[in-house]
Amino acid sequence: MCDGQGGDEDCDGLVDTEDDSMSSSNLPTWTVDADGDGYGAIGGSTRRQCDEPSGYAITADDCDDDDRNVNPGETEVCGNGIDDNCNNASDGCGLTGAYSLSAADLVVTGPSSGSFGLSVCGGGDIDGDGMDDVVFGAPTYSNDGTGYAFYGGVSGNKTYSNADVVFTGESSGDQFGYACTLGDFDGDGEADVAFSDPRYSYSTSSSYLYSGRVYLFHTALSSSEAASSANTIYTNTNNGGDYIGWSLSSGDWNGDGNADLVVGAQENYVFIDNGTIGTSSSKDIFGINEMEGAVSYNGVVASGGDVDGDGSDDLIVTDVSSKGAAYLYVGEIAGVVTLSSYLEATVTGAANSDALGNSADIRGDLDGDGYDDLLVGASAQGGGVGSVYGCFGPLTGSKTATSCSLVIAGQSSSGNFGASVAYIGDENGDGDDDILVGAPWVTGDRTSSGVAYLFRGTLSGSKRASDADASFAGSHSSGGVGSAVGRAGDFNGDGSDDLLIGGYPANSGTGMGYVMFGGGF
């Protein structure tokens, strides 16, 4: 046996390498160690012999055999872009402290007037290159609204003119780009882009003013896409004043593995298109799964998370009037139904001025128990200070938001903390879901320029905005940073989820869009 102890196990008077009768199965395997750090290269060439050969090591776990400072014995260094200890994990590295968004990894400046950054969406690969992409909506630019897609991998300071795809609205004075969402709606493996125009009017008759429209663009996309040429157009031919497309979301509502398009209205309708997307270039919005009685006055729709753990995504619909409320609906509902029959839980604001439900998301697990959780904002709470609530799944019955398991309070008067909320994935690679909260009128680098706050999971209990793991301050005089936040997915391809932030100027001025790369390696 090759044991290095000088033992003559077969009693032939020869030991270790002197014994030609030794079985090769008893010889240790040595792996090339080009950088001399004592760790052999993963997949490197090998030799079998008793004694350690020069330039080889007994292990084969060095992920970079050209750098002696990278091996399993090293300590992970945050933010250097290197997996120092070769464990393919960031070891809890992440964005920490206060940042100015002027130094964001991607800074996009919108047109000099308009509302660039009012809507943001990401977390999907539009062009099929393996990196996630982001989209910004500008619903009043050029009078008919515009959307801009930036493909993953880009960084630095850009303008709207650098967008990889420009989407243009079709009707002057409408709001194309007011809401957006990504999802693989046609099942081709690439993310498709949906935009809404809630102010679209089906005809000039007062009965059809602001009836609303939704546009779905399938990939592959050209550099210029007109709304009128979208692959599928959903038109409200029924009523004026519905503002169809006030909110958009996506999720697998019927559990078939394909993304479904969820469309909210300013009035009491929600629409879900599942299984028929891509079969027609023109659809009456009232011809798909129409769910009546879903009160959504100025509220939002949110899907993409499974709160009750049944394997299908659930639906949140909010109503921001008075105290505000968020309603959870579960079950694979089809056809024209009254949603009250499928109501699973209701969360209401605590005071008449709270207007809970101006933002919501259910695509993450705050407490790490395997159930997705409701994250909902109430930016008017406390006279505009704002709060965010996390209500853990499985969620049933009725409760006030203040009794939810997570309560995060804003700190600035009229800062509107919670104007936007989003699960952004796992920013620091620790295995837990993280969240982003926008407060568009908190003073950042400039007065009322806005701040976005990052909180890392797991999360529970009572917290304040100052407890955030990281904050991102607007530096633009137009303000409004955090009016929209979202998940960018892995925008730069480093394995960590990134942050997507919109800065929409409330009155006039230049809107902004930002991507902050996750901490990662």
PDB file of N, CA, C and O in Angstrom, residues 7 74 102 126 130 158 202 206 226 244 251 305 363 401 443 497-498 517:
ATOM      1  N   GLY A   7       5.701   0.919   5.275  1.00  0.00           N
ATOM      2  CA  GLY A   7       5.154  -0.389   5.604  1.00  0.00           C
ATOM      3  C   GLY A   7       5.270  -1.366   4.434  1.00  0.00           C
ATOM      4  O   GLY A   7       5.003  -1.005   3.291  1.00  0.00           O
ATOM      5  N   GLU A  74      -9.116  30.760   0.747  1.00  0.00           N
ATOM      6  CA  GLU A  74      -9.159  32.208   0.846  1.00  0.00           C
ATOM      7  C   GLU A  74     -10.461  32.683   1.499  1.00  0.00           C
ATOM      8  O   GLU A  74     -11.448  31.952   1.563  1.00  0.00           O
ATOM      9  N   SER A 102     -26.196  58.834  -8.532  1.00  0.00           N
ATOM     10  CA  SER A 102     -25.355  59.391  -9.590  1.00  0.00           C
ATOM     11  C   SER A 102     -24.211  58.439  -9.928  1.00  0.00           C
ATOM     12  O   SER A 102     -23.637  58.517 -11.011  1.00  0.00           O
ATOM     13  N   ILE A 126     -35.130  39.307 -22.757  1.00  0.00           N
ATOM     14  CA  ILE A 126     -35.879  39.625 -23.970  1.00  0.00           C
ATOM     15  C   ILE A 126     -35.147  39.149 -25.219  1.00  0.00           C
ATOM     16  O   ILE A 126     -35.756  38.613 -26.148  1.00  0.00           O
ATOM     17  N   GLY A 130     -28.989  35.324 -22.405  1.00  0.00           N
ATOM     18  CA  GLY A 130     -28.649  34.754 -21.105  1.00  0.00           C
ATOM     19  C   GLY A 130     -28.593  35.754 -19.979  1.00  0.00           C
ATOM     20  O   GLY A 130     -28.439  35.359 -18.819  1.00  0.00           O
ATOM     21  N   LYS A 158     -26.042  56.586 -19.739  1.00  0.00           N
ATOM     22  CA  LYS A 158     -26.697  56.481 -21.031  1.00  0.00           C
ATOM     23  C   LYS A 158     -27.871  57.453 -21.077  1.00  0.00           C
ATOM     24  O   LYS A 158     -28.275  58.012 -20.057  1.00  0.00           O
ATOM     25  N   TYR A 202     -61.467  54.211 -27.171  1.00  0.00           N
ATOM     26  CA  TYR A 202     -61.889  53.345 -28.268  1.00  0.00           C
ATOM     27  C   TYR A 202     -62.530  54.156 -29.389  1.00  0.00           C
ATOM     28  O   TYR A 202     -62.395  53.830 -30.566  1.00  0.00           O
ATOM     29  N   SER A 206     -68.143  60.027 -25.955  1.00  0.00           N
ATOM     30  CA  SER A 206     -67.907  60.115 -24.512  1.00  0.00           C
ATOM     31  C   SER A 206     -68.091  58.772 -23.830  1.00  0.00           C
ATOM     32  O   SER A 206     -67.553  58.531 -22.748  1.00  0.00           O
ATOM     33  N   ALA A 226     -43.766  49.799 -32.969  1.00  0.00           N
ATOM     34  CA  ALA A 226     -44.935  50.671 -32.865  1.00  0.00           C
ATOM     35  C   ALA A 226     -46.066  49.931 -32.171  1.00  0.00           C
ATOM     36  O   ALA A 226     -46.307  48.746 -32.422  1.00  0.00           O
ATOM     37  N   ILE A 244     -58.562  50.666 -18.505  1.00  0.00           N
ATOM     38  CA  ILE A 244     -57.989  49.326 -18.563  1.00  0.00           C
ATOM     39  C   ILE A 244     -56.473  49.436 -18.750  1.00  0.00           C
ATOM     40  O   ILE A 244     -55.985  50.168 -19.607  1.00  0.00           O
ATOM     41  N   GLY A 251     -48.024  36.136 -14.116  1.00  0.00           N
ATOM     42  CA  GLY A 251     -47.844  34.993 -13.237  1.00  0.00           C
ATOM     43  C   GLY A 251     -48.503  33.787 -13.861  1.00  0.00           C
ATOM     44  O   GLY A 251     -49.236  33.900 -14.852  1.00  0.00           O
ATOM     45  N   GLY A 305     -46.712  35.030  -7.381  1.00  0.00           N
ATOM     46  CA  GLY A 305     -46.319  34.385  -6.138  1.00  0.00           C
ATOM     47  C   GLY A 305     -47.402  33.440  -5.658  1.00  0.00           C
ATOM     48  O   GLY A 305     -48.593  33.645  -5.928  1.00  0.00           O
ATOM     49  N   ARG A 363     -44.156  38.184  -4.999  1.00  0.00           N
ATOM     50  CA  ARG A 363     -43.212  37.281  -5.661  1.00  0.00           C
ATOM     51  C   ARG A 363     -41.996  36.973  -4.798  1.00  0.00           C
ATOM     52  O   ARG A 363     -40.867  36.904  -5.296  1.00  0.00           O
ATOM     53  N   ALA A 401     -53.460  45.951   8.498  1.00  0.00           N
ATOM     54  CA  ALA A 401     -52.061  45.846   8.098  1.00  0.00           C
ATOM     55  C   ALA A 401     -51.116  45.938   9.293  1.00  0.00           C
ATOM     56  O   ALA A 401     -50.052  45.314   9.300  1.00  0.00           O
ATOM     57  N   THR A 443     -35.723  63.532   1.037  1.00  0.00           N
ATOM     58  CA  THR A 443     -34.566  64.270   0.549  1.00  0.00           C
ATOM     59  C   THR A 443     -33.377  63.338   0.393  1.00  0.00           C
ATOM     60  O   THR A 443     -32.949  62.689   1.347  1.00  0.00           O
ATOM     61  N   ASP A 497     -28.735  39.026  -8.117  1.00  0.00           N
ATOM     62  CA  ASP A 497     -29.854  39.831  -8.593  1.00  0.00           C
ATOM     63  C   ASP A 497     -29.573  41.311  -8.383  1.00  0.00           C
ATOM     64  O   ASP A 497     -28.945  41.707  -7.390  1.00  0.00           O
ATOM     65  N   ASP A 498     -30.048  42.115  -9.324  1.00  0.00           N
ATOM     66  CA  ASP A 498     -29.751  43.537  -9.350  1.00  0.00           C
ATOM     67  C   ASP A 498     -31.004  44.362  -9.067  1.00  0.00           C
ATOM     68  O   ASP A 498     -32.125  43.850  -9.078  1.00  0.00           O
ATOM     69  N   PHE A 517     -26.012  47.144  -9.458  1.00  0.00           N
ATOM     70  CA  PHE A 517     -25.649  45.738  -9.481  1.00  0.00           C
ATOM     71  C   PHE A 517     -25.634  45.182  -8.065  1.00  0.00           C
ATOM     72  O   PHE A 517     -25.147  45.834  -7.140  1.00  0.00           O
TER      73      PHE A 517
END
